[in-house]
Coordinates of C-alpha atoms in Angstrom, one line a residue:
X285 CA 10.7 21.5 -13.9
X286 CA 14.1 21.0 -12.2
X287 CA 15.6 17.3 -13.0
X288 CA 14.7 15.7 -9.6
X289 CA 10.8 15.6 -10.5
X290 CA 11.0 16.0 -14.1
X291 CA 9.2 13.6 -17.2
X292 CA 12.5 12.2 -17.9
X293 CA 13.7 11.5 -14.3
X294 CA 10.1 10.1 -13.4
X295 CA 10.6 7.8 -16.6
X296 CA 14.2 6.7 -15.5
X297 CA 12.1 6.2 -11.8
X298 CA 9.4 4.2 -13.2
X299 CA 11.9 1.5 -14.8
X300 CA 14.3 1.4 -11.7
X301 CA 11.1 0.9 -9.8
X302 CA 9.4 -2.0 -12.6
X303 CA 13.1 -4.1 -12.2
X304 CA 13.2 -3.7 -8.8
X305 CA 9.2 -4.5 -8.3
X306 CA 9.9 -8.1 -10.6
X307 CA 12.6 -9.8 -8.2
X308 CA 10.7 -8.5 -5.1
X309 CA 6.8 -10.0 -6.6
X310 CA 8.5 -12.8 -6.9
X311 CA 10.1 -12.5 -3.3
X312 CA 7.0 -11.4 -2.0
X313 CA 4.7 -14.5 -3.5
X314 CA 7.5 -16.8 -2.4
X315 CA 7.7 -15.2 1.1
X316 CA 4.2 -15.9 1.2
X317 CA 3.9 -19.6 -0.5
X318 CA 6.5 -20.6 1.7
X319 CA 5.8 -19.4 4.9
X320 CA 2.3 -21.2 4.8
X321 CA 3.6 -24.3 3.5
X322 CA 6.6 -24.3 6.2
X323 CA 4.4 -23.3 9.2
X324 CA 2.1 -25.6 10.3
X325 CA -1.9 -23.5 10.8
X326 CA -1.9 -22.7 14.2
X327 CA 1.6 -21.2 14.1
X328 CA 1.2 -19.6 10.7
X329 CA -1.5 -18.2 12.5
X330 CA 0.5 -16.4 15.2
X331 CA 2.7 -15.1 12.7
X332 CA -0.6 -13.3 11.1
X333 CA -1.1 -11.7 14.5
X334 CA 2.0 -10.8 14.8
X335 CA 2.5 -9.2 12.1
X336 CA -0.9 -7.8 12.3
X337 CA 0.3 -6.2 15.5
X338 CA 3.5 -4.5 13.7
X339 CA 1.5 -3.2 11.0
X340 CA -0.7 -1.5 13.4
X341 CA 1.5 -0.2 16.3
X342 CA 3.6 1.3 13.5
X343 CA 0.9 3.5 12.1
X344 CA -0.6 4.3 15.2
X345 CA 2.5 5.6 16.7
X346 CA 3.4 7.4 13.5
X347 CA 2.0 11.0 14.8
X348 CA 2.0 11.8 11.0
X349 CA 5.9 11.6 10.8
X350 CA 6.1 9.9 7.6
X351 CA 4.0 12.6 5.6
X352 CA 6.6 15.2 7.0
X353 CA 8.8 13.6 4.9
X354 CA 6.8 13.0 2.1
X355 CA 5.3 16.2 1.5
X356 CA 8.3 18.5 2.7
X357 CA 11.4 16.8 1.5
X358 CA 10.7 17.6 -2.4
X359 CA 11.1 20.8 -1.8
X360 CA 13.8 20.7 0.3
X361 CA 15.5 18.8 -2.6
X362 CA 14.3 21.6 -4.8
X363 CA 15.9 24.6 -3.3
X364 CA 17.4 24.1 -0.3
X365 CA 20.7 22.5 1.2
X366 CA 22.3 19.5 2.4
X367 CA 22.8 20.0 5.5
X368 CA 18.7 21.9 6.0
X369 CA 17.8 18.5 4.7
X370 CA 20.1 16.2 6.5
X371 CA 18.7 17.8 10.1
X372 CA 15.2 17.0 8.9
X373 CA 15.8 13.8 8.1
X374 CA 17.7 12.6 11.4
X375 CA 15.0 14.4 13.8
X376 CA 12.1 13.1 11.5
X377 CA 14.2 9.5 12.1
X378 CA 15.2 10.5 16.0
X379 CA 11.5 11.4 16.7
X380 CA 10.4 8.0 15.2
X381 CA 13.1 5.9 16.9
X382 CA 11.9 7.4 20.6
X383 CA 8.2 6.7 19.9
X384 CA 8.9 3.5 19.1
X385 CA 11.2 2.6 21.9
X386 CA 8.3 3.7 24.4
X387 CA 5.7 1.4 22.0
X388 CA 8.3 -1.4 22.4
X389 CA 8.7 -1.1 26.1
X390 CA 4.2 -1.1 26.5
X391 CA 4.6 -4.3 24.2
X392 CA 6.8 -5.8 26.4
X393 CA 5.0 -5.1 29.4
X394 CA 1.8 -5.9 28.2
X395 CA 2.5 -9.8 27.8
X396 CA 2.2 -9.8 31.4
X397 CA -1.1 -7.8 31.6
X398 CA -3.4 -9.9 29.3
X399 CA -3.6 -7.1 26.8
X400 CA -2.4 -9.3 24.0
X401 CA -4.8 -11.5 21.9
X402 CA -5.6 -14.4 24.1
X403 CA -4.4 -16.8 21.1
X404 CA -0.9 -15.1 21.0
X405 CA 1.9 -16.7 23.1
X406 CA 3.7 -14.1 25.1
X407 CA 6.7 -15.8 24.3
X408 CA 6.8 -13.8 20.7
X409 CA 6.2 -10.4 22.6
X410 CA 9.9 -9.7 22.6
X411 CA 11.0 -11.0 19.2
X412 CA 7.3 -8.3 18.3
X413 CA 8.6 -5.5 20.3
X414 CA 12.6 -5.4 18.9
X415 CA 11.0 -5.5 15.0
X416 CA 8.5 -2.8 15.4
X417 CA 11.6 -0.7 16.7
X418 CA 13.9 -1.5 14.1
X419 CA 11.4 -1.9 11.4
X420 CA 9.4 1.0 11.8
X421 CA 12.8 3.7 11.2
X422 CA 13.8 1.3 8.4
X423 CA 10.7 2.7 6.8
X424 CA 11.5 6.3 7.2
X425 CA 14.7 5.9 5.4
X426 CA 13.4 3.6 2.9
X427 CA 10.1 4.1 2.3
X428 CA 9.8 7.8 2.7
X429 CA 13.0 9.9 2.8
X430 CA 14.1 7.7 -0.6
X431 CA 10.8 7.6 -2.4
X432 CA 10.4 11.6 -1.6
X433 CA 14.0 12.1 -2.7
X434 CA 13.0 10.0 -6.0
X435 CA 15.4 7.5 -5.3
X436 CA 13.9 4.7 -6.8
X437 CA 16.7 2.3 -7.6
X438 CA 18.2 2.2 -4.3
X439 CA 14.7 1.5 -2.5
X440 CA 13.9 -1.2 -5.0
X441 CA 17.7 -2.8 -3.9
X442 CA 16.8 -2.5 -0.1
X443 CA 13.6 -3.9 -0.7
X444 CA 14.9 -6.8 -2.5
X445 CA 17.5 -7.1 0.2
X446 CA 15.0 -7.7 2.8
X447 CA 12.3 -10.4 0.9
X448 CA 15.9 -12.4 -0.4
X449 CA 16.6 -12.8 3.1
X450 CA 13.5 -14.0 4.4
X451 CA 13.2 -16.1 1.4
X452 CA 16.0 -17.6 2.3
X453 CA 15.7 -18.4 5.7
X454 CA 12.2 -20.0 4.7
X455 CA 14.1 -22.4 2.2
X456 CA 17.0 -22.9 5.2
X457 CA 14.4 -24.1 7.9
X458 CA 12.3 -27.5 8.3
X459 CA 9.1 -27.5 10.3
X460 CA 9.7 -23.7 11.5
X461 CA 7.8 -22.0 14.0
X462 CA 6.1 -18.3 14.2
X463 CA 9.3 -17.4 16.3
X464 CA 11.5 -18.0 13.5
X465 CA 9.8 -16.5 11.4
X466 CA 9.3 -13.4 13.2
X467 CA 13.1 -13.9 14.1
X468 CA 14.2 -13.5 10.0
X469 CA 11.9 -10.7 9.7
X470 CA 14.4 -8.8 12.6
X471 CA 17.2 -10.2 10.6
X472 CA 16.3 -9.4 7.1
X473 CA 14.9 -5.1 8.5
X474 CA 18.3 -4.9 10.3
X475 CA 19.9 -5.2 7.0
X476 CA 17.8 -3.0 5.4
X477 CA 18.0 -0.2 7.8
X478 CA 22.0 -0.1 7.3
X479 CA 21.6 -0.2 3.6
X480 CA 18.9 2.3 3.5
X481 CA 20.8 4.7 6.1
X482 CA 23.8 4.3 3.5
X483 CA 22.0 4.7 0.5
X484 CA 20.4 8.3 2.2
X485 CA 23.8 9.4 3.2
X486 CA 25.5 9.3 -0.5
X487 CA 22.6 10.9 -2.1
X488 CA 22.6 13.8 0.8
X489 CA 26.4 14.8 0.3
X490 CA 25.5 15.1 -3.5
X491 CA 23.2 17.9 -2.9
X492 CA 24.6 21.4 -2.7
X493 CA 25.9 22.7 0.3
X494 CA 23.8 26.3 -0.1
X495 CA 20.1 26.7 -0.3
X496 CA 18.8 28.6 -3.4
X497 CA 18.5 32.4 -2.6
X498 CA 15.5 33.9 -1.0
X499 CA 14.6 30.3 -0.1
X500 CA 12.7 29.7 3.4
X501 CA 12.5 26.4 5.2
X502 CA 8.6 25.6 5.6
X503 CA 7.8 26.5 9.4
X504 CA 7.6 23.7 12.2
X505 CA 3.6 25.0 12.3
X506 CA 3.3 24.2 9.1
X507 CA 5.2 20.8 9.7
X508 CA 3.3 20.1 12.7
X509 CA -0.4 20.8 10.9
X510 CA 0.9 18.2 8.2
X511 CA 2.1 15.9 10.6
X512 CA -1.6 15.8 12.6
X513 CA -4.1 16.0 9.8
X514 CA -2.4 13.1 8.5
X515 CA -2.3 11.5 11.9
X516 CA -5.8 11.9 12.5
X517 CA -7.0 10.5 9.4
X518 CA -3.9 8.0 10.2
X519 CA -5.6 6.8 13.2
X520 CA -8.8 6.0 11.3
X521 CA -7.4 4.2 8.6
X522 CA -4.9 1.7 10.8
X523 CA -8.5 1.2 12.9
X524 CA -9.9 0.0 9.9
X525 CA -7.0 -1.8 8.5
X526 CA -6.5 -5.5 7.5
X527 CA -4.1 -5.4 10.8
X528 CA -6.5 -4.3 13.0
X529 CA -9.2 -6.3 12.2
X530 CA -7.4 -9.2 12.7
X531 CA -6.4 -8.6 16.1
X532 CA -10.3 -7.8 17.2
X533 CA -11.2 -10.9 15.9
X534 CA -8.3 -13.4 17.2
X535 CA -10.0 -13.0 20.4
X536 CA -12.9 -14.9 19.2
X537 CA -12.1 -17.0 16.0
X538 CA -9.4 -19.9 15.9
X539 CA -6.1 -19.6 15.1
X540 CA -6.4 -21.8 11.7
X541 CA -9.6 -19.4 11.1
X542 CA -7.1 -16.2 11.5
X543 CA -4.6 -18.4 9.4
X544 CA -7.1 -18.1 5.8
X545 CA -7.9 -14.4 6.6
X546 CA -4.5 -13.5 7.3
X547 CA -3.3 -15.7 3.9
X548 CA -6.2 -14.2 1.9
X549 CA -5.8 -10.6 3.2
X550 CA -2.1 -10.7 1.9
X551 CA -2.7 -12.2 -1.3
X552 CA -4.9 -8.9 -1.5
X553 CA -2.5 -6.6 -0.8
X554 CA 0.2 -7.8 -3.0
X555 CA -2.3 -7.7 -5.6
X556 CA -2.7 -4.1 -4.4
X557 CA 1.0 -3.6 -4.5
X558 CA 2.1 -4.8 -7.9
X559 CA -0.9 -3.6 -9.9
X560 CA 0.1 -1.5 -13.2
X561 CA -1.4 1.6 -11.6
X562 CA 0.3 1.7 -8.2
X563 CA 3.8 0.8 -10.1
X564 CA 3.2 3.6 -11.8
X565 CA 1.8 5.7 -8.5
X566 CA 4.3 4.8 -5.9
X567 CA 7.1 6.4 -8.5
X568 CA 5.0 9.8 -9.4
X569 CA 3.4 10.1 -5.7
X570 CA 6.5 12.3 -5.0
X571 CA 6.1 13.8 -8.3
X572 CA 2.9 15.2 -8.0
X573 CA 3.6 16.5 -5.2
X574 CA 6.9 18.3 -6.6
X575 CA 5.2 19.6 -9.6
X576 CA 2.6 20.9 -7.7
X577 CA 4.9 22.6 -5.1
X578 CA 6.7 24.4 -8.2
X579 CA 3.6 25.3 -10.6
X580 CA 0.5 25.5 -8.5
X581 CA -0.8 23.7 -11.7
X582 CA -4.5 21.8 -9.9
X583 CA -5.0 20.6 -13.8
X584 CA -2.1 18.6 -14.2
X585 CA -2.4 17.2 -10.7
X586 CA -5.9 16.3 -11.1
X587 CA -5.0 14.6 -14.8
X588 CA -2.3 12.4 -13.5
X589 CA -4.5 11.5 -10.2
X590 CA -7.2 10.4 -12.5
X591 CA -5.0 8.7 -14.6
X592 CA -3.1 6.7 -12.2
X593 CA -6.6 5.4 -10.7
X594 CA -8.3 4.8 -14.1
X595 CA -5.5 2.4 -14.7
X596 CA -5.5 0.8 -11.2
X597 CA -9.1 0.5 -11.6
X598 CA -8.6 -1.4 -15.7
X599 CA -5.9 -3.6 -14.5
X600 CA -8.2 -4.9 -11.2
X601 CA -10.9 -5.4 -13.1
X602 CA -9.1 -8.8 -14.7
X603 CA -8.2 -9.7 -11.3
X604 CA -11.7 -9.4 -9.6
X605 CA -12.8 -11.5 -12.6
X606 CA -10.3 -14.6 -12.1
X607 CA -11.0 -14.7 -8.4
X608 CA -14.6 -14.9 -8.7
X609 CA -14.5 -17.4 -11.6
X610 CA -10.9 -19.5 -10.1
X611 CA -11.0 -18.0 -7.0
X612 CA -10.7 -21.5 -5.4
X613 CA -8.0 -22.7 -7.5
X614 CA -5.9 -19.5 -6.7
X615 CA -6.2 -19.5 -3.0
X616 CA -5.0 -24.1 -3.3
X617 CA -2.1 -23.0 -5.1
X618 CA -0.8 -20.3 -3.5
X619 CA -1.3 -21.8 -0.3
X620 CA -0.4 -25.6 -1.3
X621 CA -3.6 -26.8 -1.1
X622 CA -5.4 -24.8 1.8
X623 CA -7.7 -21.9 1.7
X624 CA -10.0 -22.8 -1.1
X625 CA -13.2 -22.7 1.0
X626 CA -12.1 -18.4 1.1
X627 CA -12.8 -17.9 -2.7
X628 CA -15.8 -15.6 -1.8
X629 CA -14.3 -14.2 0.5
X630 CA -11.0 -13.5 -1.8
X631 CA -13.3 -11.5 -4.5
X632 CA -14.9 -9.6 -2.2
X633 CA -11.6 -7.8 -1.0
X634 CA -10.7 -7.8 -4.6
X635 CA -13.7 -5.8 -5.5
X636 CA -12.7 -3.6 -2.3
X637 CA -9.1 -2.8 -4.0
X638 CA -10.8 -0.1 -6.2
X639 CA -12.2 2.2 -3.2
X640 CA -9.1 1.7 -1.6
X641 CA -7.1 3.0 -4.4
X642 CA -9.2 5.7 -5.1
X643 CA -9.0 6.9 -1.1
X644 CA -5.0 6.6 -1.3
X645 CA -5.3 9.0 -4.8
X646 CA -7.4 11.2 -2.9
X647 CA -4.9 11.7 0.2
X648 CA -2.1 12.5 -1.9
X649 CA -4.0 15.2 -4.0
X650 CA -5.5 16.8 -0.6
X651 CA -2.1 16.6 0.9
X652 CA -0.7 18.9 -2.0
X653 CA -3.5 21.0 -2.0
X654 CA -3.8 21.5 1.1
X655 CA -7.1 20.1 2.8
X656 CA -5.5 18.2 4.8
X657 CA -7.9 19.3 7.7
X658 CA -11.0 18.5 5.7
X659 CA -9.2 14.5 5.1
X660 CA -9.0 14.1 8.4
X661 CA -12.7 15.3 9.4
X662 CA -13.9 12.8 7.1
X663 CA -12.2 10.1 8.2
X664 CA -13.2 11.0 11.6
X665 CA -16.6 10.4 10.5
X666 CA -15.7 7.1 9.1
X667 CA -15.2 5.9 12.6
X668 CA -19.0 5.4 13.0
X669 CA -19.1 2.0 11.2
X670 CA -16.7 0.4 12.8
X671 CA -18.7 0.5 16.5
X672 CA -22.2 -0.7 15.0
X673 CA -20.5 -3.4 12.9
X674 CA -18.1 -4.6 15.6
X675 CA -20.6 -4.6 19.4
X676 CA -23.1 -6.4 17.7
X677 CA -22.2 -7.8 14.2
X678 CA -18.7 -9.6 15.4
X679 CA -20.0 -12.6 16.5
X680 CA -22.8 -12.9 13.8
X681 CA -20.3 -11.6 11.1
X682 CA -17.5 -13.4 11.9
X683 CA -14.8 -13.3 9.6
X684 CA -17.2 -11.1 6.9
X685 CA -16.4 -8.1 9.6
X686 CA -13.7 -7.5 7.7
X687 CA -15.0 -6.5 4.2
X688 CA -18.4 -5.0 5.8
X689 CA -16.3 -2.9 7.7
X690 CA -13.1 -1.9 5.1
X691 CA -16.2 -0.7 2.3
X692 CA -18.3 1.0 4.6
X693 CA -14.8 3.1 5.4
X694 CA -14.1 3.3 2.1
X695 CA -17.3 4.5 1.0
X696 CA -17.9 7.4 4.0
X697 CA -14.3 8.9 3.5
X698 CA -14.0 8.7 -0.6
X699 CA -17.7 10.1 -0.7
X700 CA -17.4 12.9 2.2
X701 CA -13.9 14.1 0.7
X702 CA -15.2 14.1 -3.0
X703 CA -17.7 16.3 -1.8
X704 CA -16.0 18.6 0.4
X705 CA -13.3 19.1 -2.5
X706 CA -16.3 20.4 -4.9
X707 CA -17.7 22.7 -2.3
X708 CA -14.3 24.5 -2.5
X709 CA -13.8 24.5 -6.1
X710 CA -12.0 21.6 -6.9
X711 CA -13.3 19.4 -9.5
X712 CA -13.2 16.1 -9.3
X713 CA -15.0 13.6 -11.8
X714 CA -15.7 10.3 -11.0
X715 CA -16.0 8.6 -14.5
X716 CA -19.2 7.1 -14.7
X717 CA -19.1 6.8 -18.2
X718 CA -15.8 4.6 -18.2
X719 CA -16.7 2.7 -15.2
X720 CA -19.6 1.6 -17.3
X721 CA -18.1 0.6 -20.5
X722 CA -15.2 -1.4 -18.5
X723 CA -18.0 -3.1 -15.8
X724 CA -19.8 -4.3 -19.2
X725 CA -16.1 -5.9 -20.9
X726 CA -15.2 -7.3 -18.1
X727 CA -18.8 -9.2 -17.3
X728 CA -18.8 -10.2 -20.8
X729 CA -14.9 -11.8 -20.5
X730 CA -16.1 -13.5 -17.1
X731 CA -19.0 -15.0 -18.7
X732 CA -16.1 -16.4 -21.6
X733 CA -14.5 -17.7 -18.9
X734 CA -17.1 -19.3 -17.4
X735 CA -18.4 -21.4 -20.2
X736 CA -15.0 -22.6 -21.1
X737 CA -15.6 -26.4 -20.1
X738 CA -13.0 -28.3 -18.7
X739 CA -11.3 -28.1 -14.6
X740 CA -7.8 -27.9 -12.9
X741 CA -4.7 -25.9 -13.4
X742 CA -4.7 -26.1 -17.6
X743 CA -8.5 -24.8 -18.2
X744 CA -8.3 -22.2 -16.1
X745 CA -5.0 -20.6 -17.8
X746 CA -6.6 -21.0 -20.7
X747 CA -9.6 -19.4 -19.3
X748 CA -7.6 -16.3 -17.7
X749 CA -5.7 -16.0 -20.9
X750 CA -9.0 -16.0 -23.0
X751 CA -10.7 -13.6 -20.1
X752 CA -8.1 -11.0 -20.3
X753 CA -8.2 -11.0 -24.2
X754 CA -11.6 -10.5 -24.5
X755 CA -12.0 -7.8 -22.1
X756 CA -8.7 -6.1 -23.9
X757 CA -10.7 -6.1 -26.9
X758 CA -14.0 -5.1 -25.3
X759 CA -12.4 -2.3 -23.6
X760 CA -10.2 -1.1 -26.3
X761 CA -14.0 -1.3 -29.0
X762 CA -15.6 0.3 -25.8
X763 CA -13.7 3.4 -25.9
X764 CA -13.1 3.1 -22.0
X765 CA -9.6 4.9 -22.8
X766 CA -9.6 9.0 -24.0
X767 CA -7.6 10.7 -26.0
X768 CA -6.1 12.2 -22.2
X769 CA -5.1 9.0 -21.4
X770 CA -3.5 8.5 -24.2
X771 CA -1.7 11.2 -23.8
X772 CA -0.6 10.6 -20.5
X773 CA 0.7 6.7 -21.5
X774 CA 2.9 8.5 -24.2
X775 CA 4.3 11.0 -21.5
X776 CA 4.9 8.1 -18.9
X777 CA 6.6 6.4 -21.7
X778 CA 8.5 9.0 -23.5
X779 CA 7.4 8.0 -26.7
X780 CA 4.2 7.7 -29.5
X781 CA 3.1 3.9 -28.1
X782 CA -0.4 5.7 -28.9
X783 CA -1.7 7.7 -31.9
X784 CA -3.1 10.7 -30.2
X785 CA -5.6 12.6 -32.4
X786 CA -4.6 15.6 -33.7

């Protein structure tokens, strides 16, 4: 394995990426706090849409850009040269930038045409359509052409760049308004993109100046097949998203309703974003992928997939268990004092976290592999939920739209793809066994928890602390984790943390 993607690289990657990922949780859960406590609901509210809107216009316009990057530029880093890497890069980034000046200009025009969500003020449209611009190349150089060049410590610093300034403007402003908001959002991206485009430029005159010999640039077919598979499903997914979601139902529901959904639906994904397992899979995404490039090795792809989801999956199971046990108190004081009444709600997408992780597992794996044609079929699939729940179910549902429809996704693309990879000889357990023996430790820590008498902010850290012990021991007595696993936390470490059996 050459040093870009080796063990010892990924291990140098994985503790750039935990110091960087401790400033920017706490960024992230201040960014958060803050913003609801600054805004009052209804404008708090139109920040959620508009954000919402970002999110979504970003990965609808993508085309399937990003995964160009992500799949391609490993091996470009591998064997070939600067300046073969440098041109993708820029038209990947060129591409991007032209998309989303068209996207910006329909946003634009569109708060004249009533195509907006009827609780959004058109006012916001411009501050909206100048962030999805600069935000949405940001990401290419950050989020992608880093990442896939294992650049871990110089994303982390751009990412903290951007949540210290929002933080800050948050602490700087009394009795804000959406529009500010959105306005320190432009701000803090506009730093980030000239730090990220910085940072990429350095690391691209290190590389050598000649491609290794006999090398051969992968074709723009090959490219373009990447780019659209990924699209496809890409399409799907961003119809199904948190983002999405919201915007079909700001046409009927309040905005201090869209306020809780948008708060609780945020607290979920920085849940999702700061669990042990996708720590440890944002850094060996691109490994995988460069391993499997250079040793056609399915085994060892398949044992790190399974790994990094059996310990996404261990390390939500404690979370799942506080929110439905202090759900309530969670949601009051992350939000100072508002949002309790969403506990349910809160544990539900929780619960949803696992199929979600498994699905983002599962792309990367069919992405190496190559079935990326049979990803996107089953997503396209998927797309039958989403019509039976949303025509008739949106008013009955109301804000439960969103969890009925995010598992029935889940559930139709995880189960079609599993499937569709055995047919072709690709195994793929799912771990009954250890599902089992963790559901059982974590239903006897919750029912611990539970019992523990007493209210407010004291019993229930006790009653976290004592849940989380017990279902450490249970699951440790269980024999949940395998001697694999062990092997695989001693690799990720470099060290004997575990005694492997001989």
């Amino acid at each position: 394995m050459t040093a870009p993607y080796s063990g010892s690289q990924t291990r140098r990657n994985i503790a750039a990426f935990l110091v960087g990922k401790v400033p920017t949780a706490v960024l992230t859960a201040s960014v958060l706090g803050l913003s609801a406590r600054v805004l009052p609901a209804a404008e708090f509210g139109h920040y959620v849409v508009g954000m919402a809107l970002v999110e979504l216009v970003l990965g609808l316009s993508s085309f399937g850009l990003d995964w160009v990057l992500l799949r391609f530029l490993p091996e470009y880093r591998l064997r070939g040269s600067r300046h073969a890497l440098a041109r993708l890069v820029i038209g990947v980034a060129a591409c991007r930038l032209l998309l989303l000046g068209l996207v910006a200009g329909g946003v634009w025009l569109a708060r004249g045409l009533d195509w907006l969500p009827a609780s959004f003020p058109p006012e916001l449209a411009a501050v909206v359509a100048i962030l999805l611009v600069v935000e949405g190349v940001m990401r290419i150089l950050r989020d992608n052409t880093l990442e896939a060049l294992a650049l871990q410590t110089r994303m982390q610093i751009v990412t903290v760049l951007r949540g210290t300034v929002i933080a800050c403007a948050l602490l700087a402003i009394d009795g804000g308004t959406a529009r500010t908001l959105l306005l320190a959002e432009l701000g803090a991206s506009v730093g980030a993109l000239l730090l990220g485009a910085a940072f990429v430029a350095h690391a691209v005159r290190k590389l050598p100046a000649q491609a290794q010999q006999g090398w051969q640039q992968p074709s723009r077919a090959q490219m373009r097949a990447v780019a659209l598979h990924n699209y496809a499903s890409g399409i799907v997914e961003y119809l199904y998203s948190p983002s999405c979601l919201i915007l079909l139902l700001a046409r009927s529901q309040a905005p201090e309703a869209m306020a809780g959904l948008g708060f609780v639906l945020r607290l979920t994904d920085i849940i999702r974003n700061y669990m042990p397992g996708m720590v440890i899979f944002s850094v060996v995404r691109s490994r995988m992928i460069g391993a499997y490039a250079g040793n056609r090795d399915y085994g060892e792809l398949q044992r790190w997939a399974h790994f990094v989801f059996k310990v996404s999956a261990l390390s939500l199971l404690p979370v799942l268990a506080v929110a439905a046990v202090y759900g309530d108190l969670v949601l009051q004081l992350a939000s100072g004092g508002r949002f309790g009444e969403y506990r349910l709600l809160f544990a539900v997408l929780c619960g949803w976290l696992a199929l979600r992780l498994h699905r983002l597992i599962l792309n990367v794996v069919c992405n190496a592999v190559g079935l990326m044609g049979m990803w996107a079929l089953a997503s396209l699939c998927s797309l039958l939920v989403l019509p039976v729940l949303a025509w008739p179910g949106a008013a009955t549902l109301g804000l439960w739209l969103v969890p009925a429809a995010l598992l029935g996704n889940e559930l139709i693309v995880n189960g079609l793809v599993v499937a569709g990879m055995r047919r072709r000889g690709f195994a793929w357990p799912l771990g009954w066994r250890w599902w089992a023996r963790a559901l059982l430790a974590i239903g006897a820590a919750a029912v611990v928890a539970w019992l523990l008498p007493g209210q407010g902010v004291l019993a229930a850290t006790v009653g976290t602390l004592l849940l989380c012990a017990v279902f450490a021991v249970a699951l440790l007595l269980s024999g949940a984790i395998d001697e694999k696993d062990r092997q695989l936390i001693n690799r990720v470490l470099g060290r004997q943390l575990l005694r492997e059996v001989s």
